[in-house]
CSV table of C-alpha atoms in Angstrom, one decimal:
chain,number,residue,atom,x,y,z
A,19,UNK,CA,-22.8,59.2,-41.1
A,20,UNK,CA,-19.5,58.0,-39.8
A,21,UNK,CA,-20.5,59.3,-36.5
A,22,UNK,CA,-24.0,57.6,-36.5
A,23,UNK,CA,-21.9,54.4,-37.7
A,24,UNK,CA,-19.8,54.7,-34.5
A,25,UNK,CA,-22.7,55.2,-32.1
A,26,UNK,CA,-24.3,52.1,-33.4
A,27,UNK,CA,-21.4,50.2,-33.1
A,28,UNK,CA,-20.6,51.3,-29.5
A,29,UNK,CA,-24.4,50.2,-29.0
A,30,UNK,CA,-24.0,47.0,-30.7
A,31,UNK,CA,-20.7,46.3,-28.6
A,32,UNK,CA,-22.5,47.3,-25.4
A,33,UNK,CA,-25.6,44.9,-26.0
A,34,UNK,CA,-22.9,41.7,-27.1
A,35,UNK,CA,-21.1,42.3,-23.8
A,36,UNK,CA,-24.3,42.4,-21.6
A,37,UNK,CA,-25.5,39.2,-23.6
A,38,UNK,CA,-22.1,37.5,-22.9
A,39,UNK,CA,-22.1,38.5,-19.4
A,40,UNK,CA,-25.6,37.2,-19.2
A,41,UNK,CA,-24.8,33.8,-20.6
A,42,UNK,CA,-22.0,33.5,-18.3
A,43,UNK,CA,-24.2,34.2,-15.3
A,44,UNK,CA,-26.9,31.8,-16.2
A,45,UNK,CA,-24.1,28.8,-16.9
A,46,UNK,CA,-21.9,29.3,-14.0
A,47,UNK,CA,-21.0,31.5,-11.2
A,48,UNK,CA,-17.3,32.7,-9.9
A,49,UNK,CA,-17.2,29.8,-7.7
A,50,UNK,CA,-18.1,27.5,-10.4
A,51,UNK,CA,-21.6,26.3,-9.4
A,52,UNK,CA,-23.9,25.9,-12.4
A,53,UNK,CA,-26.9,27.8,-12.0
A,54,UNK,CA,-28.4,26.8,-15.3
A,55,UNK,CA,-29.5,23.5,-14.8
A,56,UNK,CA,-33.2,22.6,-14.6
A,57,UNK,CA,-34.0,19.0,-13.7
A,58,UNK,CA,-37.5,17.7,-13.2
A,59,UNK,CA,-37.8,16.8,-9.3
A,60,UNK,CA,-39.5,13.4,-10.3
A,61,UNK,CA,-36.3,12.2,-11.6
A,62,UNK,CA,-34.2,13.4,-8.4
A,63,UNK,CA,-34.5,10.1,-6.5
A,64,UNK,CA,-34.2,6.5,-7.7
A,65,UNK,CA,-33.5,2.8,-6.3
A,66,UNK,CA,-32.0,-0.3,-7.4
A,67,UNK,CA,-31.8,-3.9,-6.4
A,68,UNK,CA,-29.0,-6.5,-6.4
A,69,UNK,CA,-27.6,-7.9,-9.3
A,70,UNK,CA,-30.1,-10.3,-11.4
A,71,UNK,CA,-27.5,-13.1,-10.6
A,72,UNK,CA,-27.7,-12.3,-6.9
A,73,UNK,CA,-31.5,-12.2,-7.0
A,74,UNK,CA,-31.8,-15.6,-8.0
A,75,UNK,CA,-30.2,-17.0,-5.2
A,76,UNK,CA,-32.6,-14.6,-3.0
A,77,UNK,CA,-36.2,-16.3,-3.7
A,78,UNK,CA,-38.2,-13.5,-2.5
A,79,UNK,CA,-36.6,-10.8,-4.7
A,80,UNK,CA,-39.1,-11.0,-7.4
A,81,UNK,CA,-39.8,-9.0,-10.3
A,82,UNK,CA,-43.2,-8.7,-9.1
A,83,UNK,CA,-42.3,-7.7,-5.6
A,84,UNK,CA,-39.4,-5.0,-7.0
A,85,UNK,CA,-41.8,-3.3,-9.4
A,86,UNK,CA,-44.9,-3.3,-6.7
A,87,UNK,CA,-42.6,-1.5,-4.2
A,88,UNK,CA,-41.0,0.7,-6.7
A,89,UNK,CA,-44.6,1.7,-8.2
A,90,UNK,CA,-45.8,2.3,-4.3
A,91,UNK,CA,-43.0,4.6,-3.6
A,92,UNK,CA,-43.6,6.3,-6.9
A,93,UNK,CA,-40.2,6.2,-7.8
A,94,UNK,CA,-39.3,7.3,-11.5
A,95,UNK,CA,-35.9,6.0,-11.8
A,96,UNK,CA,-34.4,2.5,-11.4
A,97,UNK,CA,-31.0,1.4,-11.9
A,98,UNK,CA,-31.0,-2.2,-13.3
A,99,UNK,CA,-27.9,-4.5,-12.5
A,100,UNK,CA,-27.6,-7.2,-15.2
A,101,UNK,CA,-24.2,-8.5,-15.9
A,102,UNK,CA,-23.2,-8.0,-19.8
A,103,UNK,CA,-21.5,-11.6,-20.0
A,104,UNK,CA,-24.9,-13.2,-18.5
A,105,UNK,CA,-27.2,-11.3,-20.9
A,106,UNK,CA,-24.9,-12.1,-24.2
A,107,UNK,CA,-22.3,-14.4,-25.7
A,108,UNK,CA,-20.3,-14.2,-28.4
A,109,UNK,CA,-20.3,-16.6,-31.4
A,110,UNK,CA,-18.3,-17.3,-34.5
A,111,UNK,CA,-17.0,-14.2,-36.5
A,112,UNK,CA,-17.6,-12.1,-33.1
A,113,UNK,CA,-21.3,-12.4,-33.8
A,114,UNK,CA,-22.9,-11.2,-30.3
A,115,UNK,CA,-26.1,-13.2,-29.2
A,116,UNK,CA,-28.6,-12.9,-26.7
A,117,UNK,CA,-28.6,-15.7,-24.0
A,118,UNK,CA,-32.4,-16.1,-24.6
A,119,UNK,CA,-33.0,-17.2,-20.7
A,120,UNK,CA,-31.6,-14.1,-19.3
A,121,UNK,CA,-33.1,-12.0,-22.0
A,122,UNK,CA,-36.5,-13.1,-21.1
A,123,UNK,CA,-36.3,-12.4,-17.5
A,124,UNK,CA,-35.0,-8.8,-18.3
A,125,UNK,CA,-37.8,-8.3,-20.2
A,126,UNK,CA,-40.2,-9.2,-17.4
A,127,UNK,CA,-38.4,-6.9,-15.0
A,128,UNK,CA,-38.2,-3.9,-17.7
A,129,UNK,CA,-42.0,-4.5,-18.3
A,130,UNK,CA,-43.0,-4.5,-14.8
A,131,UNK,CA,-40.9,-1.4,-14.2
A,132,UNK,CA,-42.6,0.4,-16.8
A,133,UNK,CA,-45.8,-0.6,-15.7
A,134,UNK,CA,-45.0,0.5,-12.3
A,135,UNK,CA,-44.5,4.0,-13.7
A,136,UNK,CA,-40.5,4.0,-14.0
A,137,UNK,CA,-39.4,6.2,-16.9
A,138,UNK,CA,-35.9,5.8,-16.6
A,139,UNK,CA,-33.8,2.8,-16.4
A,140,UNK,CA,-30.2,2.9,-15.9
A,141,UNK,CA,-28.3,-0.2,-17.2
A,142,UNK,CA,-25.2,-1.4,-15.2
A,143,UNK,CA,-22.7,-4.1,-15.4
A,144,UNK,CA,-19.5,-5.5,-13.7
A,145,UNK,CA,-18.3,-7.7,-16.5
A,146,UNK,CA,-17.2,-7.5,-20.2
A,147,UNK,CA,-17.9,-9.4,-23.4
A,148,UNK,CA,-14.7,-11.0,-25.6
A,149,UNK,CA,-14.0,-11.6,-29.3
A,150,UNK,CA,-14.9,-15.3,-30.2
A,151,UNK,CA,-12.0,-17.1,-29.4
A,152,UNK,CA,-10.3,-15.0,-26.8
A,153,UNK,CA,-9.3,-16.5,-23.6
A,154,UNK,CA,-10.1,-14.2,-20.7
A,155,UNK,CA,-9.1,-15.0,-17.2
A,156,UNK,CA,-11.6,-13.4,-15.6
A,157,UNK,CA,-14.7,-11.4,-16.8
A,158,UNK,CA,-13.5,-8.0,-16.3
A,159,UNK,CA,-9.9,-7.9,-17.7
A,160,UNK,CA,-9.4,-6.4,-21.4
A,161,UNK,CA,-6.9,-7.3,-24.4
A,162,UNK,CA,-4.1,-4.7,-23.9
A,163,UNK,CA,-4.6,-1.8,-26.3
A,164,UNK,CA,-0.9,-1.4,-27.0
A,165,UNK,CA,0.4,-5.2,-27.2
A,166,UNK,CA,-3.1,-6.6,-28.2
A,167,UNK,CA,-4.2,-3.9,-30.5
A,168,UNK,CA,-6.6,-6.0,-33.1
A,169,UNK,CA,-8.1,-8.2,-30.1
A,170,UNK,CA,-8.8,-4.8,-28.3
A,171,UNK,CA,-10.7,-3.4,-31.1
A,172,UNK,CA,-12.5,-6.4,-31.8
A,173,UNK,CA,-13.1,-6.4,-28.1
A,174,UNK,CA,-14.8,-2.7,-28.2
A,175,UNK,CA,-16.7,-3.6,-31.3
A,176,UNK,CA,-18.4,-6.8,-29.3
A,177,UNK,CA,-19.2,-4.8,-26.4
A,178,UNK,CA,-20.6,-2.0,-28.0
A,179,UNK,CA,-22.5,-4.2,-30.2
A,180,UNK,CA,-24.1,-5.7,-27.1
A,181,UNK,CA,-25.0,-2.4,-26.0
A,182,UNK,CA,-26.7,-1.5,-29.4
A,183,UNK,CA,-28.4,-4.8,-29.3
A,184,UNK,CA,-29.7,-4.0,-25.6
A,185,UNK,CA,-31.2,-0.5,-26.7
A,186,UNK,CA,-33.0,-1.9,-29.9
A,187,UNK,CA,-34.5,-4.8,-27.7
A,188,UNK,CA,-35.3,-3.1,-24.6
A,189,UNK,CA,-36.0,0.9,-25.6
A,190,UNK,CA,-37.4,1.5,-22.1
A,191,UNK,CA,-33.6,1.2,-20.8
A,192,UNK,CA,-32.4,4.6,-21.8
A,193,UNK,CA,-29.3,5.4,-19.5
A,194,UNK,CA,-26.3,3.4,-20.1
A,195,UNK,CA,-23.3,2.7,-18.0
A,196,UNK,CA,-19.9,1.0,-19.3
A,197,UNK,CA,-18.6,-0.4,-16.2
A,198,UNK,CA,-18.9,0.0,-12.5
A,199,UNK,CA,-16.5,1.3,-10.3
A,200,UNK,CA,-13.2,0.8,-12.4
A,201,UNK,CA,-11.0,3.3,-10.3
A,202,UNK,CA,-11.1,0.9,-7.1
A,203,UNK,CA,-7.4,0.7,-6.4
A,204,UNK,CA,-5.3,-2.2,-7.1
A,205,UNK,CA,-6.8,-3.1,-10.4
A,206,UNK,CA,-9.6,-5.1,-8.9
A,207,UNK,CA,-11.8,-4.1,-11.8
A,208,UNK,CA,-9.9,-3.6,-15.2
A,209,UNK,CA,-6.6,-5.4,-15.5
A,210,UNK,CA,-4.7,-7.1,-18.4
A,211,UNK,CA,-5.6,-10.7,-19.4
A,212,UNK,CA,-3.6,-13.1,-17.5
A,213,UNK,CA,-4.9,-11.7,-13.9
A,214,UNK,CA,-6.4,-14.1,-11.8
A,215,UNK,CA,-9.6,-13.4,-9.9
A,216,UNK,CA,-9.0,-12.2,-6.6
A,217,UNK,CA,-5.3,-11.7,-7.0
A,218,UNK,CA,-3.1,-8.7,-7.3
A,219,UNK,CA,-0.3,-10.0,-9.8
A,220,UNK,CA,1.8,-6.6,-10.7
A,221,UNK,CA,2.7,-7.7,-14.1
A,222,UNK,CA,-1.1,-7.8,-15.2
A,223,UNK,CA,-1.8,-4.5,-13.7
A,224,UNK,CA,-2.6,-1.4,-15.8
A,225,UNK,CA,-1.7,2.3,-14.6
A,226,UNK,CA,-4.9,4.1,-13.7
A,227,UNK,CA,-4.1,6.4,-17.0
A,228,UNK,CA,-4.1,3.5,-18.8
A,229,UNK,CA,-7.4,2.4,-17.4
A,230,UNK,CA,-9.0,5.5,-18.1
A,231,UNK,CA,-7.8,5.2,-21.6
A,232,UNK,CA,-9.4,1.9,-22.0
A,233,UNK,CA,-12.5,3.8,-20.4
A,234,UNK,CA,-12.7,6.6,-23.0
A,235,UNK,CA,-12.7,4.3,-25.7
A,236,UNK,CA,-15.4,2.1,-24.4
A,237,UNK,CA,-17.7,5.1,-23.8
A,238,UNK,CA,-17.0,6.3,-27.3
A,239,UNK,CA,-17.8,2.9,-28.8
A,240,UNK,CA,-20.8,2.5,-26.8
A,241,UNK,CA,-22.2,5.9,-27.3
A,242,UNK,CA,-21.9,5.8,-31.0
A,243,UNK,CA,-24.0,2.2,-31.2
A,244,UNK,CA,-26.6,3.3,-28.7
A,245,UNK,CA,-27.4,6.6,-30.4
A,246,UNK,CA,-28.0,5.2,-33.6
A,247,UNK,CA,-31.0,3.3,-31.8
A,248,UNK,CA,-32.1,6.5,-30.3
A,249,UNK,CA,-30.3,9.8,-30.1
A,250,UNK,CA,-32.2,10.4,-26.8
A,251,UNK,CA,-30.3,7.6,-25.1
A,252,UNK,CA,-27.8,8.8,-22.8
A,253,UNK,CA,-24.3,7.2,-22.2
A,254,UNK,CA,-22.7,7.7,-18.7
A,255,UNK,CA,-19.0,7.7,-17.6
A,256,UNK,CA,-17.9,4.7,-15.9
A,257,UNK,CA,-19.4,4.6,-12.3
A,258,UNK,CA,-16.8,5.9,-10.3
A,259,UNK,CA,-16.5,5.5,-6.5
A,260,UNK,CA,-15.7,8.5,-4.6
A,261,UNK,CA,-12.4,7.1,-3.0
A,262,UNK,CA,-9.3,9.4,-3.1
A,263,UNK,CA,-8.3,7.5,-6.5
A,264,UNK,CA,-11.6,8.9,-8.2
A,265,UNK,CA,-10.6,12.6,-8.7
A,266,UNK,CA,-7.3,11.5,-10.5
A,267,UNK,CA,-8.9,8.7,-12.4
A,268,UNK,CA,-11.7,11.1,-13.9
A,269,UNK,CA,-9.0,13.7,-14.4
A,270,UNK,CA,-7.2,10.9,-16.6
A,271,UNK,CA,-10.3,10.3,-18.5
A,272,UNK,CA,-10.4,13.8,-19.9
A,273,UNK,CA,-6.8,13.7,-20.4
A,274,UNK,CA,-7.0,10.6,-22.6
A,275,UNK,CA,-9.8,12.5,-24.3
A,276,UNK,CA,-8.0,15.6,-24.8
A,277,UNK,CA,-4.5,13.5,-25.9
A,278,UNK,CA,-6.0,13.3,-29.6
A,279,UNK,CA,-5.3,9.5,-29.3
A,280,UNK,CA,-9.1,8.6,-29.3
A,281,UNK,CA,-11.2,6.7,-30.4
A,282,UNK,CA,-8.8,3.6,-31.0
A,283,UNK,CA,-9.5,2.4,-34.6
A,284,UNK,CA,-8.0,2.8,-38.0
A,285,UNK,CA,-11.3,3.7,-39.6
A,286,UNK,CA,-12.4,6.3,-37.0
A,287,UNK,CA,-11.7,10.0,-36.6
A,288,UNK,CA,-9.8,11.4,-33.7
A,289,UNK,CA,-12.3,13.6,-31.4
A,290,UNK,CA,-11.0,15.7,-28.6
A,291,UNK,CA,-14.8,16.4,-27.6
A,292,UNK,CA,-16.1,15.0,-24.3
A,293,UNK,CA,-19.4,15.2,-25.8
A,294,UNK,CA,-18.7,12.3,-28.2
A,295,UNK,CA,-18.0,10.0,-25.3
A,296,UNK,CA,-20.5,10.6,-22.6
A,297,UNK,CA,-23.8,12.5,-21.6
A,298,UNK,CA,-23.7,12.4,-17.8
A,299,UNK,CA,-21.1,12.1,-15.5
A,300,UNK,CA,-21.7,9.0,-12.8
A,301,UNK,CA,-20.6,8.8,-9.3
A,302,UNK,CA,-21.0,6.9,-6.2
A,303,UNK,CA,-21.1,9.6,-3.2
A,304,UNK,CA,-21.4,7.4,-0.1
A,305,UNK,CA,-20.5,9.5,2.9
A,306,UNK,CA,-16.7,8.5,2.4
A,307,UNK,CA,-16.8,11.8,0.4
A,308,UNK,CA,-16.2,13.6,3.3
A,309,UNK,CA,-12.9,12.3,3.5
A,310,UNK,CA,-11.5,13.9,0.3
A,311,UNK,CA,-11.7,17.0,2.6
A,312,UNK,CA,-10.9,15.9,6.1
A,313,UNK,CA,-9.3,12.3,6.4
A,314,UNK,CA,-10.6,12.1,9.9
A,315,UNK,CA,-14.4,12.5,9.5
A,316,UNK,CA,-16.7,12.6,12.4
A,317,UNK,CA,-18.9,9.6,13.1
A,318,UNK,CA,-21.5,8.4,15.6
A,319,UNK,CA,-22.0,5.0,16.6
A,320,UNK,CA,-19.9,4.0,13.5
A,321,UNK,CA,-22.2,5.9,10.9
A,322,UNK,CA,-20.1,8.5,8.9
A,323,UNK,CA,-22.0,11.6,9.4
A,324,UNK,CA,-22.8,14.4,6.8
A,325,UNK,CA,-20.9,17.4,7.1
A,326,UNK,CA,-20.4,20.4,4.9
A,327,UNK,CA,-17.1,18.3,3.6
A,328,UNK,CA,-19.6,16.3,1.8
A,329,UNK,CA,-20.9,19.3,-0.4
A,330,UNK,CA,-17.1,20.3,-0.9
A,331,UNK,CA,-16.0,16.8,-2.0
A,332,UNK,CA,-18.8,16.5,-4.2
A,333,UNK,CA,-18.0,20.1,-5.8
A,334,UNK,CA,-14.2,18.6,-6.1
A,335,UNK,CA,-15.6,16.5,-8.8
A,336,UNK,CA,-17.6,19.1,-10.6
A,337,UNK,CA,-15.1,21.3,-10.4
A,338,UNK,CA,-12.8,18.9,-12.7
A,339,UNK,CA,-15.6,18.7,-15.3
A,340,UNK,CA,-15.3,22.5,-15.5
A,341,UNK,CA,-11.7,22.6,-16.0
A,342,UNK,CA,-12.1,20.5,-18.9
A,343,UNK,CA,-15.0,22.5,-20.4
A,344,UNK,CA,-17.7,20.0,-19.2
A,345,UNK,CA,-19.7,22.3,-16.8
A,346,UNK,CA,-23.1,21.8,-18.3
A,347,UNK,CA,-23.2,17.8,-17.9
A,348,UNK,CA,-25.7,16.2,-15.2
A,349,UNK,CA,-24.1,14.4,-12.5
A,350,UNK,CA,-26.0,11.0,-11.7
A,351,UNK,CA,-25.1,9.8,-8.2
A,352,UNK,CA,-25.9,6.1,-9.1
A,353,UNK,CA,-25.2,4.8,-5.8
A,354,UNK,CA,-25.7,6.3,-2.4
A,355,UNK,CA,-26.7,4.8,0.8
A,356,UNK,CA,-25.6,3.6,4.4
A,357,UNK,CA,-25.1,-0.4,5.7
A,358,UNK,CA,-26.4,-0.5,9.2
A,359,UNK,CA,-24.4,-3.8,9.3
A,360,UNK,CA,-27.3,-5.4,11.2
A,361,UNK,CA,-27.1,-3.3,14.3
A,362,UNK,CA,-30.5,-1.6,14.9
A,363,UNK,CA,-28.9,1.2,16.8
A,364,UNK,CA,-27.3,2.5,13.6
A,365,UNK,CA,-30.7,3.3,11.9
A,366,UNK,CA,-32.0,6.2,13.2
A,367,UNK,CA,-28.8,8.0,12.7
A,368,UNK,CA,-28.8,6.8,9.2
A,369,UNK,CA,-32.3,8.1,8.4
A,370,UNK,CA,-31.2,11.4,9.9
A,371,UNK,CA,-27.9,11.8,7.9
A,372,UNK,CA,-29.6,10.8,4.8
A,373,UNK,CA,-32.3,13.4,5.4
A,374,UNK,CA,-29.3,15.9,5.7
A,375,UNK,CA,-27.6,14.5,2.7
A,376,UNK,CA,-30.6,14.9,0.2
A,377,UNK,CA,-31.0,18.6,1.5
A,378,UNK,CA,-27.4,19.2,1.0
A,379,UNK,CA,-27.6,18.0,-2.6
A,380,UNK,CA,-31.0,19.9,-3.3
A,381,UNK,CA,-29.6,22.8,-1.6
A,382,UNK,CA,-26.0,23.4,-2.7
A,383,UNK,CA,-25.3,20.9,-5.9
A,384,UNK,CA,-27.7,22.3,-8.5
A,385,UNK,CA,-25.7,19.8,-11.0
A,386,UNK,CA,-26.9,16.8,-9.8
A,387,UNK,CA,-30.2,15.3,-11.6
A,388,UNK,CA,-30.5,12.1,-9.6
A,389,UNK,CA,-29.3,10.1,-6.8
A,390,UNK,CA,-30.0,6.3,-6.9
A,391,UNK,CA,-30.1,4.5,-3.3
A,392,UNK,CA,-28.3,1.0,-3.1
A,393,UNK,CA,-30.3,-1.1,-2.3
A,394,UNK,CA,-34.1,-2.1,-2.0
A,395,UNK,CA,-33.8,-4.5,0.5
A,396,UNK,CA,-31.3,-6.4,2.6
A,397,UNK,CA,-30.3,-9.8,1.6
A,398,UNK,CA,-30.6,-12.6,3.9
A,399,UNK,CA,-30.7,-16.1,2.0
A,400,UNK,CA,-27.6,-15.0,0.1
A,401,UNK,CA,-24.7,-14.0,2.1
A,402,UNK,CA,-22.0,-11.8,0.9
A,403,UNK,CA,-20.5,-10.1,4.2
A,404,UNK,CA,-22.2,-8.0,7.3
A,405,UNK,CA,-22.0,-4.8,5.1
A,406,UNK,CA,-23.1,-5.7,1.6
A,407,UNK,CA,-26.0,-7.6,3.2
A,408,UNK,CA,-27.7,-4.6,5.0
A,409,UNK,CA,-27.6,-1.8,2.9
A,410,UNK,CA,-31.2,-2.1,2.4
A,411,UNK,CA,-34.0,0.8,2.6
A,412,UNK,CA,-36.1,-2.3,3.8
A,413,UNK,CA,-35.5,-5.3,5.8
A,414,UNK,CA,-35.1,-8.6,3.7
A,415,UNK,CA,-38.3,-10.3,3.0
A,416,UNK,CA,-37.0,-13.6,3.8
A,417,UNK,CA,-35.7,-12.4,7.5
A,418,UNK,CA,-38.0,-14.3,9.6
A,419,UNK,CA,-37.1,-11.8,12.6
A,420,UNK,CA,-38.0,-8.6,10.8
A,421,UNK,CA,-39.6,-9.5,7.3
A,422,UNK,CA,-39.7,-6.5,5.1
A,423,UNK,CA,-40.1,-3.6,7.6
A,424,UNK,CA,-39.3,-0.3,6.5
A,425,UNK,CA,-36.1,1.3,7.8
A,426,UNK,CA,-35.8,4.9,8.9
A,427,UNK,CA,-33.8,5.8,6.1
A,428,UNK,CA,-36.5,4.8,4.0
A,429,UNK,CA,-39.0,7.0,5.7
A,430,UNK,CA,-37.0,9.9,5.2
A,431,UNK,CA,-36.5,9.4,1.5
A,432,UNK,CA,-40.3,8.9,1.3
A,433,UNK,CA,-41.0,12.1,3.0
A,434,UNK,CA,-38.4,14.1,0.8
A,435,UNK,CA,-40.3,12.8,-1.8
A,436,UNK,CA,-43.6,13.6,-0.9
A,437,UNK,CA,-43.3,17.0,0.4
A,438,UNK,CA,-43.2,15.7,4.2
A,439,UNK,CA,-46.1,13.3,3.8
A,440,UNK,CA,-45.9,10.1,6.2
A,441,UNK,CA,-49.0,8.4,4.5
A,442,UNK,CA,-47.2,5.1,4.0
A,443,UNK,CA,-50.5,3.6,3.1
A,444,UNK,CA,-49.4,2.1,-0.2
A,445,UNK,CA,-46.0,1.0,0.8
A,446,UNK,CA,-47.6,-0.5,3.7
A,447,UNK,CA,-49.9,-2.5,1.7
A,448,UNK,CA,-47.2,-4.1,-0.8
A,449,UNK,CA,-45.1,-5.0,2.8
A,450,UNK,CA,-48.2,-6.9,4.2
A,451,UNK,CA,-48.5,-8.6,0.7
A,452,UNK,CA,-44.6,-10.0,0.7
A,453,UNK,CA,-43.4,-10.2,3.9
A,454,UNK,CA,-43.4,-13.7,5.4
A,455,UNK,CA,-46.7,-15.0,6.2
A,456,UNK,CA,-48.3,-12.3,3.8
A,457,UNK,CA,-51.1,-12.5,1.5
A,458,UNK,CA,-48.6,-13.2,-1.6
A,459,UNK,CA,-48.0,-16.5,0.1
């Protein structure tokens, strides 16, 4: 009887070990590449347009045009940029209310996108809300979490309340970013109240670690609220750049969570589990990811080329997640692309390099669920600068010299999405309708 027990015990131990090894192989390999992800390819590529506030000054970028083009491309993912302080305002007693005009416009674009076949909408903002009566010196400063604790907690609550209201009013939006690119150096995004817009006053600057503390709190508060509305809603990390500062910033966010000091709030239980803060890792891996590995990255006609360093650089972010036990969260690349800087000679190079980028991500970065290109069209009427104006996959509809033309980058993306097909007929019919002198006029 004892001998039989020992044999059975041995068999159980062997089977248990095999199961554990099988689980390990399913999740991670020895080089930390996750092989357990199983994403639907129809959500692999998405697009976005400029902020709603900019589009109002670029008349040709109508919601009807945007949704028609997204539908023709058969894209299922769209990143919707609407500043939070334009969508909401805070009334007495910290009551958050919709700005009705913005809400109505947002309802139109959301409905049009859904009717065009979009299934995943990512909300993005680069501003905050503030407690009633709190005077902020610019729209992305924050109350100091240490010296203005009460105001800081109120700030967290009004912002997360806004997100809950958005999730209730717009159930079509199912992915939520808390803030755009807070890791830009020199506190150009998150700072103490008192910082004046466009300045770099040292006394109002947070350390990157303090900023990460704020981001962790913001993610926790917002996630709790959007999950109340729909447990399937996804909270994202702040959308981080891929500048060298980003690696440290992501590390600081994890350290803040693990510190045992979050979330901030007297009535909240401490959580050191990243799952309570976010569901997806959100990055902006433009071609400058190469420079994380090789500061002297090769270029052609001023276009940064896609090399193996791009893959290595993207894996550096994933390895931080693995280090903190977060290997199974999908990575979303919510901004990618190139500016041709209005130089036609760069366009074919950009198309070629984007094809390489998509192939490398698909073949070597299995943890990436989605890449969203910035942006659908160039700007023409509203002038930001030569770089920002020319990130479009299409030329600007209002450009009289080349109204609404498909650039090589868009052709390569389309072919990648459609198994090499070069049948652009649906896209061309939309171009014909909305370009200058088109059938829509």
